[in-house]
């Protein structure tokens, strides 16, 4: 009897336990959509005029979002917003320069945790098209290539030059096994992988694309391969056995017919439909009309094609990561990568979002679409209380021993960072001069520099202004040239010529200057925390010239996103709690810098500004971004 009772109690306990567990499981959000749960037979196939995924016709309704432009705490939120808009496939590039900042030293942690990003996408029920480069364009410094490649004076980027292929293979040895795990056939979300990026517009080496393709396949990339090209490159970008796709903003019937002429009975895909456009310093904030966007998206879908929206959510070029264009003129991109995309830089909805949602609601197999997540709060925290200042000249010793050389050395070839050179930021070249006269750059300053005689600014030189006059003084003086790398070109033939700093001789009275002391001012986190250890001055004690300013941003309660208004500040860089928010410049168009809420903490937050010319009167935060005067994309 007793034993029976015990057994019965035991059984009841076990049943209760099982019930509790089941209830708990049910209460969790289902990790994957039912379609994802079906047994997997075959991944994405392009063997007919439409795609098949697991044997079922599949139309790609894609959206681009780059994990490296969006802080980790936002990844889920942005993906949830994609799902709610009817996006079924997420597309991202992979930035080599961030993942391998020094040759052989890899970083896949925190904001660069691509495994985490892919696994969240899978969890959210988004398929992924991965675009691992190694060149990615993306309005990113050197199109994502690490600057240490440029230490080799014979380097030929994006070719089968040995120095490039060996570096690519070593990088892929690290990257590809991490992502291969997340392929469809391994139970992950990756359904396709892109081979390089718009190589047709460059096409210097006929063996190169085959090399990249093999480098992927040899490392167990088994899902569908594709190439993507714009109209300039479509003729020479595609590869045998790899699906060609196109990029455009305005519908181009000719591109569609070209695609069917080179690959009949294949699905048509627009890999990059540009929902907006990027901005450059000195220009206006580009916008692309929502109705025009919608009519092109409808046209593409009506024709039965697949589409990926580039960008769905642009994010931010934090730090010094912006790229540049240089055709007739050098034009560095701004910090914001808002792109006038369906989600703003800070992840907010736009009218594009809601119109797309209506349309994608019809085409997406998932019905109804998930509800639209609630808005994320933005705050205005009022004024930043500026407290102290520190002239650049007082902290040069914290940048390490200066490098001495007779001739100027470009930043990539400086003997810093364990033989990897300097990648980003500023480089200061110092020498001694006697007297004054005409200082001329002969085009060797990349990209702009402020020139100082005994710490007094005598002017700024750049691509357009190559000459400044140094006032005549019959004495020896220190000449300092503070050169800024404003961002390496990411597209076009000039990508072959992107060494920064002083890339050749600069002249005084027609004679090349010699005997330099060179300081690497990367303004990395080591340097930025070391400047907190020295004595700072009262605000009244700092004159004009390159100076750090520091102040406190007070946040009551739990922090939310905000925007720093740089009104009346001239040019420089802002750091929040040691994180580099990016550059500002009074030539616009951008007037505010995005501060992600997760980078703030309750209470006092430290704002450090490196201002090159003259501090602004005030500094404050606002709850709405100002991206500047607008202009429709041509
Ligand atoms: C930071 O920059 C300095 C030069 O300013 C350099 O010597 C140092 O190696 C850099 N540190 C890291 C961790 O990159």
Tab-separated table of N, CA, C and O and ligand atoms in Angstrom, residues 102 398-400 416-417 520-524 526-527, ligand 1:
chain	number	residue	atom	x	y	z
A	102	UNK	N	44.882	43.789	-37.704
A	102	UNK	CA	46.310	43.599	-37.939
A	102	UNK	C	46.449	42.250	-38.610
A	102	UNK	O	45.691	41.328	-38.294
A	398	UNK	N	51.889	60.975	-25.586
A	398	UNK	CA	51.070	59.790	-25.311
A	398	UNK	C	50.838	58.947	-26.563
A	398	UNK	O	50.307	57.843	-26.491
A	399	UNK	N	51.204	59.486	-27.717
A	399	UNK	CA	51.020	58.752	-28.971
A	399	UNK	C	52.212	57.847	-29.254
A	399	UNK	O	52.325	57.291	-30.341
A	400	UNK	N	53.101	57.711	-28.290
A	400	UNK	CA	54.272	56.859	-28.487
A	400	UNK	C	55.425	57.650	-29.064
A	400	UNK	O	55.260	58.793	-29.502
A	416	UNK	N	54.363	51.267	-36.718
A	416	UNK	CA	53.535	51.181	-35.508
A	416	UNK	C	52.629	49.962	-35.625
A	416	UNK	O	52.570	49.322	-36.679
A	417	UNK	N	51.958	49.652	-34.518
A	417	UNK	CA	50.996	48.540	-34.496
A	417	UNK	C	51.599	47.218	-34.966
A	417	UNK	O	51.035	46.530	-35.824
A	520	UNK	N	51.751	59.019	-34.868
A	520	UNK	CA	50.500	58.371	-35.291
A	520	UNK	C	49.409	58.750	-34.314
A	520	UNK	O	49.483	58.407	-33.139
A	521	UNK	N	48.416	59.450	-34.810
A	521	UNK	CA	47.306	59.858	-33.935
A	521	UNK	C	46.035	59.133	-34.372
A	521	UNK	O	45.160	59.704	-35.015
A	522	UNK	N	46.004	57.856	-34.026
A	522	UNK	CA	44.857	57.034	-34.426
A	522	UNK	C	43.637	57.343	-33.590
A	522	UNK	O	42.534	56.982	-33.954
A	523	UNK	N	43.896	57.928	-32.405
A	523	UNK	CA	42.810	58.211	-31.463
A	523	UNK	C	42.043	56.937	-31.131
A	523	UNK	O	40.816	56.939	-31.057
A	524	UNK	N	42.802	55.856	-30.952
A	524	UNK	CA	42.172	54.594	-30.548
A	524	UNK	C	41.868	54.620	-29.050
A	524	UNK	O	42.173	55.592	-28.354
A	526	UNK	N	43.086	53.110	-26.498
A	526	UNK	CA	44.242	53.214	-25.597
A	526	UNK	C	44.646	54.678	-25.438
A	526	UNK	O	44.835	55.186	-24.331
A	527	UNK	N	44.767	55.345	-26.564
A	527	UNK	CA	45.166	56.750	-26.548
A	527	UNK	C	44.105	57.607	-25.856
A	527	UNK	O	44.424	58.453	-25.016
B	1	LIG	C1	46.818	52.964	-30.456
B	1	LIG	O1	47.468	53.984	-31.170
B	1	LIG	C2	48.834	54.138	-30.889
B	1	LIG	C3	49.334	55.296	-31.698
B	1	LIG	O2	48.624	56.445	-31.359
B	1	LIG	C4	49.588	52.860	-31.199
B	1	LIG	O3	50.947	53.001	-30.858
B	1	LIG	C5	48.972	51.707	-30.436
B	1	LIG	O4	49.586	50.514	-30.839
B	1	LIG	C6	47.487	51.620	-30.710
B	1	LIG	N1	46.918	50.624	-29.849
B	1	LIG	C7	46.055	49.728	-30.269
B	1	LIG	C8	45.550	48.774	-29.250
B	1	LIG	O5	45.679	49.649	-31.429
